[in-house]
Coordinates of C-alpha atoms and ligand atoms in Angstrom, one line a residue:
M1 CA -18.9 -16.4 -10.1
E2 CA -18.3 -14.5 -13.0
E3 CA -14.5 -14.5 -14.7
P4 CA -13.5 -11.2 -15.3
D5 CA -13.7 -11.0 -11.5
T6 CA -11.2 -13.8 -10.2
Q7 CA -8.5 -13.3 -13.0
R8 CA -8.6 -9.4 -10.9
A9 CA -8.5 -11.0 -7.8
Q10 CA -5.6 -13.8 -9.4
D11 CA -4.1 -10.5 -10.8
L12 CA -3.9 -9.3 -7.3
L13 CA -2.4 -11.9 -4.8
A14 CA 0.3 -12.1 -7.7
Y15 CA 1.1 -8.8 -7.5
I16 CA 1.6 -8.5 -3.6
D17 CA 3.1 -11.9 -3.6
A18 CA 6.0 -10.2 -6.3
S19 CA 6.1 -7.4 -4.2
P20 CA 6.9 -8.2 0.3
S21 CA 8.5 -5.1 0.0
P22 CA 6.4 -1.2 -0.4
W23 CA 10.3 -0.4 -2.7
H24 CA 9.3 -4.5 -4.4
A25 CA 5.5 -2.8 -4.6
V26 CA 6.9 0.1 -6.3
A27 CA 9.1 -2.1 -9.2
N28 CA 6.3 -3.9 -10.8
A29 CA 3.8 -1.0 -10.5
A30 CA 6.8 0.5 -13.3
A31 CA 7.8 -2.3 -14.8
Q32 CA 3.9 -3.2 -15.3
L33 CA 3.4 0.6 -16.4
E34 CA 6.9 0.2 -18.7
G35 CA 5.2 -2.7 -20.3
R36 CA 1.9 -0.8 -21.7
G37 CA 3.8 2.5 -22.7
Y38 CA 4.0 5.2 -19.9
R39 CA 7.3 6.8 -19.8
R40 CA 9.7 7.0 -16.5
L41 CA 10.3 10.5 -16.0
A42 CA 13.5 12.3 -13.2
E43 CA 12.3 14.3 -10.5
D44 CA 16.3 15.7 -11.3
E45 CA 15.5 16.7 -14.8
P46 CA 13.6 18.5 -17.3
W47 CA 10.1 16.6 -19.1
Q48 CA 9.0 17.0 -21.6
L49 CA 5.1 16.4 -22.2
E50 CA 3.3 15.8 -25.3
P51 CA -0.8 15.7 -24.8
G52 CA -1.9 12.1 -26.0
G53 CA 1.1 10.9 -23.4
A54 CA 2.0 9.1 -20.6
Y55 CA 4.4 9.0 -18.4
Y56 CA 5.5 8.0 -14.2
V57 CA 7.8 9.5 -11.9
V58 CA 9.3 7.7 -9.3
R59 CA 10.2 9.6 -5.8
D60 CA 13.1 7.8 -3.7
D61 CA 11.8 3.7 -5.0
S62 CA 9.0 3.4 -2.6
S63 CA 6.8 6.0 -4.4
L64 CA 5.0 6.4 -7.6
I65 CA 2.8 8.4 -9.2
A66 CA 1.5 7.6 -13.2
F67 CA -0.2 9.4 -15.6
R68 CA -2.4 10.1 -18.7
I69 CA -2.5 13.4 -20.6
G70 CA -5.6 13.9 -23.0
K71 CA -5.1 15.2 -26.2
G72 CA -6.7 17.9 -25.9
A73 CA -7.7 21.4 -23.4
L74 CA -6.2 20.6 -19.7
T75 CA -8.8 22.9 -18.4
R76 CA -11.1 20.5 -19.7
G77 CA -12.0 17.7 -16.9
G78 CA -9.2 18.9 -14.5
F79 CA -7.2 16.1 -13.1
R80 CA -8.6 13.2 -11.9
I81 CA -6.5 11.1 -9.6
V82 CA -6.2 8.2 -7.9
G83 CA -4.5 8.2 -4.0
A84 CA -3.1 4.7 -2.8
H85 CA -1.0 3.8 0.1
T86 CA 2.5 1.1 -1.2
D87 CA 3.6 0.3 2.9
S88 CA 1.8 -2.3 4.7
P89 CA 2.3 -2.3 8.9
G90 CA 5.0 -4.7 10.1
F91 CA 8.4 -4.6 10.5
R92 CA 12.2 -3.1 9.7
V93 CA 15.2 -4.3 10.3
K94 CA 17.2 -2.0 13.1
P95 CA 20.4 -0.6 11.7
N96 CA 22.9 -2.8 14.0
A97 CA 20.1 -5.8 14.3
A98 CA 21.8 -9.0 15.1
H99 CA 22.8 -9.8 17.9
A100 CA 23.3 -12.8 20.3
K101 CA 20.3 -14.1 22.4
G102 CA 21.4 -16.6 24.0
P103 CA 22.0 -19.2 22.2
L104 CA 21.1 -17.5 18.7
T105 CA 21.8 -14.8 16.7
A106 CA 18.4 -12.6 16.0
L107 CA 17.1 -9.4 14.5
G108 CA 16.8 -6.2 15.9
V109 CA 13.3 -4.8 14.8
E110 CA 10.8 -1.4 15.0
I111 CA 7.3 -1.9 15.0
Y112 CA 6.5 -0.4 11.7
G113 CA 2.5 0.9 11.8
G114 CA 0.7 -0.4 13.5
P115 CA 0.5 -3.9 13.1
I116 CA -1.5 -7.0 15.6
L117 CA 1.9 -8.6 15.9
A118 CA -0.1 -11.7 17.3
S119 CA -0.4 -12.1 13.6
F120 CA 3.2 -12.1 13.2
A121 CA 4.0 -15.6 15.2
D122 CA 5.2 -18.8 14.1
R123 CA 4.2 -17.6 10.7
D124 CA 6.8 -18.2 8.0
L125 CA 8.2 -15.2 7.7
T126 CA 11.4 -13.8 6.2
L127 CA 13.1 -10.2 4.4
A128 CA 12.7 -8.4 1.4
G129 CA 13.6 -4.6 1.3
R130 CA 16.4 -2.1 -1.0
V131 CA 20.3 -2.3 0.6
M132 CA 22.4 0.8 -0.5
V133 CA 25.6 -0.3 -1.8
R134 CA 28.9 1.1 -2.7
D135 CA 28.3 1.7 -6.8
D136 CA 31.1 3.6 -8.7
S137 CA 29.1 3.8 -11.9
A138 CA 26.3 5.8 -10.3
P139 CA 26.0 9.4 -8.7
G140 CA 27.4 10.6 -5.6
G141 CA 28.6 6.3 -5.4
L142 CA 25.6 5.2 -4.2
G143 CA 23.4 2.7 -6.4
S144 CA 20.6 1.0 -4.4
R145 CA 19.7 -3.0 -4.6
L146 CA 16.1 -4.2 -4.1
V147 CA 16.6 -8.1 -1.7
H148 CA 14.0 -10.3 -1.4
F149 CA 15.2 -13.7 0.1
D150 CA 12.6 -15.9 -1.5
R151 CA 11.6 -18.1 1.2
P152 CA 11.6 -18.6 5.2
L153 CA 15.0 -17.1 6.9
V154 CA 13.7 -15.4 9.9
R155 CA 11.0 -16.8 12.9
L156 CA 9.4 -15.5 15.9
P157 CA 7.9 -18.2 17.7
N158 CA 5.2 -18.5 20.7
L159 CA 5.5 -19.4 24.3
A160 CA 4.8 -23.3 24.9
I161 CA 0.9 -22.6 26.2
H162 CA 2.5 -25.1 29.0
M163 CA 4.3 -22.0 30.0
N164 CA 1.7 -19.2 29.0
R165 CA -1.9 -20.9 30.1
E166 CA -4.4 -17.1 29.9
V167 CA -2.9 -17.0 26.3
N168 CA -6.5 -17.5 25.2
K169 CA -8.0 -15.7 27.8
E170 CA -5.4 -12.4 27.8
G171 CA -4.4 -12.4 24.3
L172 CA -0.6 -13.1 23.7
K173 CA 1.3 -10.1 24.0
F174 CA 5.0 -9.3 23.0
D175 CA 7.0 -6.8 25.0
Y176 CA 8.1 -4.8 22.2
Q177 CA 12.3 -4.4 23.3
D178 CA 13.1 -7.7 24.7
Q179 CA 10.8 -10.1 22.6
L180 CA 10.5 -9.0 18.9
P181 CA 13.9 -10.0 18.0
L182 CA 13.7 -13.0 15.0
F183 CA 14.9 -15.2 15.3
L184 CA 18.3 -16.1 12.1
A185 CA 20.3 -18.9 13.1
A186 CA 22.4 -20.8 15.5
L187 CA 25.6 -18.5 17.3
S188 CA 28.3 -19.2 15.8
E189 CA 31.6 -19.2 17.2
E190 CA 33.4 -18.3 13.9
L191 CA 31.1 -15.4 12.3
P192 CA 30.0 -12.9 14.7
P193 CA 26.1 -12.0 14.4
E194 CA 26.9 -8.9 12.9
E195 CA 29.2 -10.4 10.3
R196 CA 26.4 -13.1 9.5
F197 CA 23.4 -10.7 9.4
R198 CA 26.0 -8.4 6.4
G199 CA 27.4 -11.7 4.2
L200 CA 23.7 -13.0 3.8
L201 CA 22.9 -9.4 3.5
A202 CA 24.9 -8.5 0.6
E203 CA 24.9 -12.4 -1.4
Q204 CA 22.0 -11.9 -1.7
A205 CA 22.3 -8.0 -3.1
G206 CA 25.2 -9.2 -5.6
V207 CA 28.0 -6.8 -4.1
A208 CA 30.7 -7.8 -1.1
A209 CA 29.8 -7.3 1.9
D210 CA 32.4 -4.5 1.8
D211 CA 30.3 -3.0 -0.6
L212 CA 26.8 -2.8 2.0
R213 CA 26.3 1.0 3.2
S214 CA 22.5 0.8 4.8
W215 CA 18.8 -1.3 4.3
G216 CA 15.7 -0.4 4.6
L217 CA 14.3 -4.1 5.2
A218 CA 10.9 -5.1 5.9
V219 CA 10.0 -8.2 7.7
A220 CA 7.5 -10.2 5.2
D221 CA 5.5 -13.2 4.8
T222 CA 6.4 -16.5 2.5
Q223 CA 2.9 -18.1 2.4
P224 CA 1.1 -17.2 -1.4
G225 CA -2.4 -15.2 -1.9
A226 CA -4.8 -18.1 -1.4
F227 CA -8.8 -18.4 -2.6
W228 CA -10.9 -20.2 0.1
G229 CA -14.1 -21.3 0.5
P230 CA -16.6 -24.0 -1.6
E231 CA -16.8 -21.6 -4.4
G232 CA -13.4 -19.2 -4.4
E233 CA -15.2 -16.1 -2.8
F234 CA -12.6 -15.2 -0.5
I235 CA -9.2 -14.0 -0.8
A236 CA -6.1 -14.0 2.1
D237 CA -3.0 -12.8 1.5
S238 CA -1.0 -10.4 3.7
Q239 CA -0.8 -6.9 3.4
L240 CA -4.6 -6.8 1.4
D241 CA -3.9 -2.6 3.3
N242 CA -3.4 -1.4 1.0
L243 CA -1.4 -3.0 -2.4
A244 CA -4.9 -3.7 -3.6
S245 CA -6.1 0.1 -3.6
C246 CA -2.3 0.2 -5.3
H247 CA -3.7 -2.5 -8.4
A248 CA -7.0 -1.1 -8.8
A249 CA -5.5 2.0 -9.4
L250 CA -2.9 0.9 -11.6
A251 CA -5.2 -1.7 -13.5
A252 CA -8.0 0.8 -13.7
L253 CA -5.7 3.4 -15.6
P254 CA -6.5 4.2 -19.4
D255 CA -3.9 2.8 -22.3
E256 CA -5.1 5.0 -24.7
G257 CA -5.4 9.0 -23.7
P258 CA -8.4 10.9 -22.7
E259 CA -9.6 13.7 -24.3
A260 CA -9.7 16.3 -22.2
G261 CA -8.2 16.0 -18.3
V262 CA -5.4 13.7 -16.9
A263 CA -5.8 10.8 -15.2
V264 CA -3.4 10.4 -12.6
A265 CA -2.7 7.0 -9.5
A266 CA -0.5 8.4 -6.8
L267 CA 0.9 6.0 -4.8
F268 CA 2.9 6.5 -1.7
D269 CA 4.7 5.3 0.9
H270 CA 4.4 6.3 4.7
E271 CA 1.1 5.7 5.8
E272 CA 1.9 4.0 7.9
V273 CA 3.3 6.0 9.7
G274 CA 1.5 9.7 8.8
S275 CA 2.8 10.4 5.6
E276 CA 4.6 13.4 7.7
S277 CA 7.7 12.5 5.1
Y278 CA 10.0 12.9 1.8
K279 CA 7.5 10.7 0.3
G280 CA 4.5 10.3 2.8
A281 CA 1.2 11.3 1.0
S282 CA 1.6 15.1 3.6
G283 CA 4.8 15.5 1.4
N284 CA 5.3 17.2 -1.8
F285 CA 5.4 14.6 -4.4
L286 CA 1.5 15.1 -6.3
E287 CA 1.7 18.7 -5.4
S288 CA 4.6 19.0 -7.3
V289 CA 4.0 17.0 -10.1
L290 CA 0.5 18.3 -10.9
A291 CA 2.0 22.0 -11.3
R292 CA 5.3 19.6 -13.3
I293 CA 1.6 19.0 -15.7
G294 CA 0.1 22.8 -15.6
S295 CA 3.3 24.0 -16.4
G296 CA 4.4 20.5 -19.3
L297 CA 1.1 22.2 -20.6
G298 CA 1.4 25.6 -21.0
L299 CA -0.6 26.7 -18.0
D300 CA -0.2 30.1 -16.3
G301 CA -1.3 30.3 -12.8
D302 CA -4.9 30.9 -13.1
Q303 CA -5.1 28.1 -15.3
Y304 CA -3.8 26.1 -13.4
R305 CA -5.7 26.7 -10.2
S306 CA -8.9 25.6 -12.4
V307 CA -8.0 23.2 -13.4
L308 CA -7.2 22.3 -9.2
A309 CA -10.6 23.2 -8.7
S310 CA -11.9 21.0 -10.8
S311 CA -10.9 18.3 -10.3
W312 CA -10.9 15.8 -7.7
L313 CA -9.3 12.9 -5.6
V314 CA -10.9 9.4 -4.7
S315 CA -8.7 7.9 -2.1
A316 CA -8.9 4.9 -2.3
D317 CA -8.1 3.0 1.1
M318 CA -9.3 -0.2 2.8
A319 CA -12.2 -0.8 4.6
H320 CA -13.9 -2.8 7.3
A321 CA -16.1 -5.3 6.7
Y322 CA -18.6 -6.4 9.8
H323 CA -17.3 -9.6 11.6
P324 CA -20.2 -11.4 13.0
S325 CA -18.5 -12.5 15.4
W326 CA -17.4 -9.0 16.4
P327 CA -20.8 -7.4 16.6
R328 CA -20.6 -4.6 19.0
H329 CA -17.7 -3.1 16.6
H330 CA -19.8 -2.3 14.3
D331 CA -22.3 0.2 13.5
D332 CA -25.6 -1.4 13.3
Q333 CA -27.0 0.6 10.1
H334 CA -23.5 0.8 8.6
Q335 CA -22.3 -3.0 8.3
V336 CA -20.2 -3.6 5.0
E337 CA -20.0 -6.9 3.3
V338 CA -17.7 -8.2 1.5
N339 CA -18.6 -9.3 -1.5
Q340 CA -21.0 -6.1 -2.3
G341 CA -18.9 -2.7 -3.8
P342 CA -16.8 -0.6 -2.8
V343 CA -17.6 1.2 0.5
I344 CA -17.9 4.9 1.1
K345 CA -15.7 6.0 4.0
V346 CA -17.6 8.7 6.3
N347 CA -16.5 10.0 8.8
A348 CA -18.3 13.8 10.7
A349 CA -14.6 14.6 12.3
Q350 CA -13.2 14.7 9.0
R351 CA -10.9 11.4 9.2
Y352 CA -11.8 10.8 6.2
A353 CA -13.0 12.8 3.4
S354 CA -16.1 12.2 2.4
D355 CA -18.5 14.6 3.0
E356 CA -21.6 14.9 0.6
L357 CA -20.6 16.0 -2.8
G358 CA -18.5 13.4 -2.2
Q359 CA -20.4 10.6 -1.5
A360 CA -22.8 11.4 -3.9
Y361 CA -20.4 12.1 -7.1
F362 CA -18.4 8.4 -6.1
A363 CA -22.6 6.2 -5.7
R364 CA -23.3 8.0 -9.7
L365 CA -19.7 6.2 -10.5
C366 CA -20.7 2.9 -9.0
E367 CA -24.2 3.5 -10.7
Q368 CA -22.6 3.6 -13.6
A369 CA -20.5 1.2 -14.0
G370 CA -23.4 -1.3 -12.6
V371 CA -21.4 -1.9 -9.3
P372 CA -23.4 -2.2 -6.0
H373 CA -21.4 0.6 -3.3
Q374 CA -21.6 0.6 0.7
S375 CA -21.4 3.6 3.1
Y376 CA -19.3 3.3 6.3
I377 CA -19.0 5.1 9.7
H378 CA -17.0 3.9 12.2
R379 CA -18.4 3.7 16.0
N380 CA -19.0 6.4 18.2
D381 CA -17.5 4.8 20.8
L382 CA -14.3 3.5 19.2
P383 CA -11.6 6.6 18.1
C384 CA -11.6 6.0 14.2
G385 CA -8.9 5.4 11.9
S386 CA -7.4 7.5 8.8
T387 CA -5.9 7.7 5.9
I388 CA -4.7 10.3 3.2
G389 CA -7.7 11.5 2.6
P390 CA -8.2 13.9 4.5
M391 CA -4.0 15.6 4.1
M392 CA -4.2 16.1 0.4
A393 CA -7.6 16.9 0.0
A394 CA -6.3 20.1 2.7
R395 CA -2.7 20.2 1.0
L396 CA -3.9 20.4 -2.5
G397 CA -7.0 21.9 -2.6
L398 CA -9.0 18.9 -4.1
R399 CA -12.3 17.7 -4.1
T400 CA -12.0 14.4 -2.2
V401 CA -14.1 11.2 -1.0
D402 CA -12.8 8.3 1.0
V403 CA -13.3 4.8 -0.6
G404 CA -11.7 1.4 -0.5
N405 CA -12.7 -1.9 -0.4
P406 CA -14.3 -3.8 2.6
M407 CA -11.9 -6.9 4.1
W408 CA -11.4 -8.3 7.2
A409 CA -8.2 -8.6 9.7
M410 CA -6.5 -5.1 8.6
H411 CA -3.0 -5.0 9.9
S412 CA -2.5 -8.7 10.1
V413 CA 0.3 -10.4 8.2
R414 CA -2.7 -12.4 6.9
E415 CA -5.8 -10.8 5.9
S416 CA -9.0 -12.3 3.6
A417 CA -11.4 -10.6 1.6
G418 CA -13.8 -11.0 -1.1
A419 CA -12.7 -12.6 -4.4
E420 CA -16.1 -10.3 -6.2
D421 CA -14.7 -6.5 -5.2
Q422 CA -11.4 -6.0 -6.9
G423 CA -13.2 -6.3 -10.4
A424 CA -15.6 -3.9 -8.8
L425 CA -13.1 -1.1 -8.3
I426 CA -11.7 -2.0 -11.2
E427 CA -14.4 -1.1 -13.0
V428 CA -15.6 1.9 -10.9
L429 CA -12.0 3.4 -10.8
K430 CA -12.3 2.5 -15.3
G431 CA -15.4 5.0 -14.7
F432 CA -13.9 7.3 -12.8
Y433 CA -11.0 8.2 -15.3
A434 CA -12.7 8.1 -18.1
E435 CA -15.1 11.4 -16.9
A436 CA -12.0 13.1 -17.4
V437 CA -11.9 12.6 -21.4
I438 CA -16.0 13.7 -21.0
G439 CA -14.9 16.9 -19.7
S440 CA -17.7 16.5 -16.6
Ligands
CO1 CO1 -4.6 1.4 4.2

C-alpha cells in the first residue's frame, strides 16, 4: 500500500475517535479549519466577505459549512459543494433517563435512526454529546458544553444463550421499549437514580448539578479505530458512515484561494432521521449560506441564479460493499469492492440523485485523479436507502451526483471499509474543488 493512503486512513480513524458524537465531529472540524486559516462567521451577525477569503459557519453546534472564495468573479466556476452528514445511527439518552431497573440504575434511550441494535450488545459503551447549562455570561443565560466520558460507562448486556437458545437461529432481538435501557450502576439507597446521573453529567461538564439544564447525548463506542488484515488493508471503527465523507470533504478543501468559484464543504446533522430540521440538509442552512455568499460578493438575483445553475453538488455518503457471504443481497452486475475506489450510486426512482450527467461527470473526475470508480445499484427486490443528495438537488436546483466509499456492516456500531479508499476519495474531491479554479 502506498504511504499517503495509509496516512489518510490513519487521519480518518483519529478524527472518528476524537468525534464520538456529531457535536464533537463539528467541534473538531472547526478546530481543524481554524488551524488552516478559515475564519468563523456567526449566522446572527452581518458578514464581510472578501475574494480569496476562507470561512466557516456552524449551526447549532452539529452542522457546519466551510467555504473558500475564489479570487476572481463568482460567475465563473460557480459553487463546488461536497455534502455529507455528521450523525450516525445509535441511541440518544432520554430527558428523564435514569431510573431503577431491578437492582440497577438504568438509562432510558431512544433509538436514533436505523442502527443494527444487536451490534451494541456487550460493547464497552460510553456517552458523548452536548449539555446545556446555566451560564450568566452567555446570551439568554444558557451555555453549552461538550461532554465525553472517555471510558466505558454504560452497557447493553446480552442474555446468556442458556436462556435464549434460539439466538443464533432467530438473531438477537430487543424489545425497543423494555430491553434497551443501558445499565449504568448499582442502585444506591442514598442517591436516587436521576440525582446520580445528573451528578455524573454535571461533573463531566464542569458545572454544578443545579446548573445542568438539558442534554443531547449519544451512546458511543470506546474502542479506537483499527487497521486489520495482514497488510492493514482494511479499517474498522464506529461512524464510518458518514464521518469518513466529512473527513474527506474537509481534507479536500483547498488551502489556497481558487481563481474563481467557491469551494464549499457542507456537513449536516440529522441525515439518519430524515434531515427535516433546523440544521438538517432539508432545512435552509446551505441555501442561506450560499445566498449570503452571493450577496456578500455583490451578485444581483439574476447573477446569483446563473451561478447556482453552473454549480455542482457531490453528495458523499458511504456505499454498500459486496459481501461474499451474502451474495444474493447484491445485484450481480454491481458488486462494488472495498479498496477499488469511490462508488457512484444510481437509482432510477431518485433515491440517489446521480443521473447520467452526474455519473459521467464524477467518472471523469476520478479518471483525472487517477482513481478507479465503481457503480452501485440496489437490488430491485430490496428497498433502497437514500441520502441528502436528492433533497438538496431539489431544494437548491443543483446538479448533483451521489457517491461514497464502499463499506461493510453499515449502521453497525463497528463498521469496516478499505484503507485505501479514503485517500482515493480525497484526491477526487480535490480535483472537484479545483474545477472551480478553471471555471469549467
Ligand atoms: Co450515511
